C-alpha positions as MATLAB code, in Angstrom:
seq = 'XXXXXXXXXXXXXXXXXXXXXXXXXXXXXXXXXXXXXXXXXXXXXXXXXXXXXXXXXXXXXXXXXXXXXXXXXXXXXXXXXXXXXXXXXXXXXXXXXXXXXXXXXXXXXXXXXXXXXXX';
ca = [
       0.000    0.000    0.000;
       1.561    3.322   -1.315;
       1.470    6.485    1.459;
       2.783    9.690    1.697;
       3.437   11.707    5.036;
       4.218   15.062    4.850;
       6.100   17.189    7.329;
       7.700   20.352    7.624;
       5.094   23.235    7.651;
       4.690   26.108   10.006;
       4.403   29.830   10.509;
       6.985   31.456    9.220;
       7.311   34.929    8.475;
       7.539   37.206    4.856;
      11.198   36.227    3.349;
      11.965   33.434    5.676;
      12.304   29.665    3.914;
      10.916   26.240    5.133;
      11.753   22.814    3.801;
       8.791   20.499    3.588;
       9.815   16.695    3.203;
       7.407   13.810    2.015;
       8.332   10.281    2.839;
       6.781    7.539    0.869;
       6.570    4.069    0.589;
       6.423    1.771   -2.385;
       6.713    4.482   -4.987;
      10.257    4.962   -5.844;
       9.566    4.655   -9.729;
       6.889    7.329   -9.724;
       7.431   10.634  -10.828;
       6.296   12.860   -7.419;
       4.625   16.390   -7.626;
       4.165   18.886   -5.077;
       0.596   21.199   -4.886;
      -1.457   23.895   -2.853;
      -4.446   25.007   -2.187;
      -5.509   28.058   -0.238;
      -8.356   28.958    1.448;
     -11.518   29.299   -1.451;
      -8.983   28.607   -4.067;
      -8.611   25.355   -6.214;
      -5.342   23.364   -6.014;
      -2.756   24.708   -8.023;
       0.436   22.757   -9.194;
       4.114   23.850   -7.680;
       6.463   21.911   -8.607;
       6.894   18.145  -10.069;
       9.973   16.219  -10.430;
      10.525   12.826  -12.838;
      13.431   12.619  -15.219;
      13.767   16.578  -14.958;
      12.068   19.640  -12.777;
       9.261   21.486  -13.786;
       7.857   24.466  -11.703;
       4.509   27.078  -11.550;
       5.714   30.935  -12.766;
       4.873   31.971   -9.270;
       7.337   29.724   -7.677;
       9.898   29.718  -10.106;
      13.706   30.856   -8.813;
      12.299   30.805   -5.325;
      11.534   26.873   -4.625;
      12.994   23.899   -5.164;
      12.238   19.702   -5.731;
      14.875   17.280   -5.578;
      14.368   13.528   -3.629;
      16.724   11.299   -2.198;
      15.501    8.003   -3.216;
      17.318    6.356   -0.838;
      15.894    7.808    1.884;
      12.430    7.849    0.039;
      11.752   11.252    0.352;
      10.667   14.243   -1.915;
      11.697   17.589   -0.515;
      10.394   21.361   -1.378;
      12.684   24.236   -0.370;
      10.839   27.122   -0.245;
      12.598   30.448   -0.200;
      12.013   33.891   -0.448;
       8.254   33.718    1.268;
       5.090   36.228   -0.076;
       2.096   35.659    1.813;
       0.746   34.745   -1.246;
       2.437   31.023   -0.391;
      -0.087   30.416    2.526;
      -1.430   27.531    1.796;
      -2.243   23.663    2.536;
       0.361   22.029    0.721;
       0.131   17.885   -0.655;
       2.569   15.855   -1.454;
       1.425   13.826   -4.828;
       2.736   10.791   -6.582;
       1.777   10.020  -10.351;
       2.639    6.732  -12.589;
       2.600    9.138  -15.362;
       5.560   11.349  -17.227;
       3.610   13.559  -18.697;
       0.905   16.302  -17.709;
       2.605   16.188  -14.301;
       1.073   19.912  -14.190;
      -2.080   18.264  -13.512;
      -3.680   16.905  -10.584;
      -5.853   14.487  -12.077;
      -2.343   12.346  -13.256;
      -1.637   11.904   -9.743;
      -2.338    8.625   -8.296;
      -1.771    9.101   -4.899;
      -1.631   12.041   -2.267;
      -0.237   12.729    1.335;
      -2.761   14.253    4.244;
      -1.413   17.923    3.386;
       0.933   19.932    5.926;
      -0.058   23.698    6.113;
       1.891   26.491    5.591;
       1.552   30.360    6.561;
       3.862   33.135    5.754;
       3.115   36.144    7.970;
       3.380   39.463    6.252;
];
């Protein structure tokens, strides 16, 4: 049985960085995506990772995906804070290599790990 866990959110405030980690089980092969959703927004993709990284505009040259696949785990540095970033964010894993911009390739998610950035 795949999972996800997600750790690694907080308060943090405007400027500051957090690193959120997702450990997983069973799912080394898969490509693994990172997404948020805010309060009465829709989730919106961040950042994916496969054979190469891709990233939203709005996160672009401030976060970063990488995994250590020996340690199973998927990390997002996130630098450079806006309050914009507050958000729930899931960890994601997909079977796919393609469309990894979209949630609906994902086959499997973590329980979420919120994340506010005081202004």
């Amino acid at each position: 049985q795949a999972q996800l866990d997600e750790s690694g959110g907080g308060l943090v405030q405007a400027g500051g960085s957090l690193r959120l980690s997702c450990a997983y089980s069973g799912l080394s092969s898969y490509a693994m995506g990172w997404f948020r959703q805010a309060p009465g927004k829709e989730r919106e993709f961040v950042a994916s990772i496969k054979w190469d990284t891709d990233y939203a505009d709005s996160v672009k040259g401030r976060f970063t995906i990488s995994r250590d696949n020996a340690k199973n785990t998927v990390y997002l540095q996130m630098n450079s804070l806006k309050p914009e970033d507050t958000a729930v964010y899931y960890c994601a894993a997909s079977s796919s290599s393609f469309y990894l911009t979209q949630s609906s390739q994902y086959d499997y998610w973590g329980q979420g790990t919120q994340v506010t950035v005081s202004s």
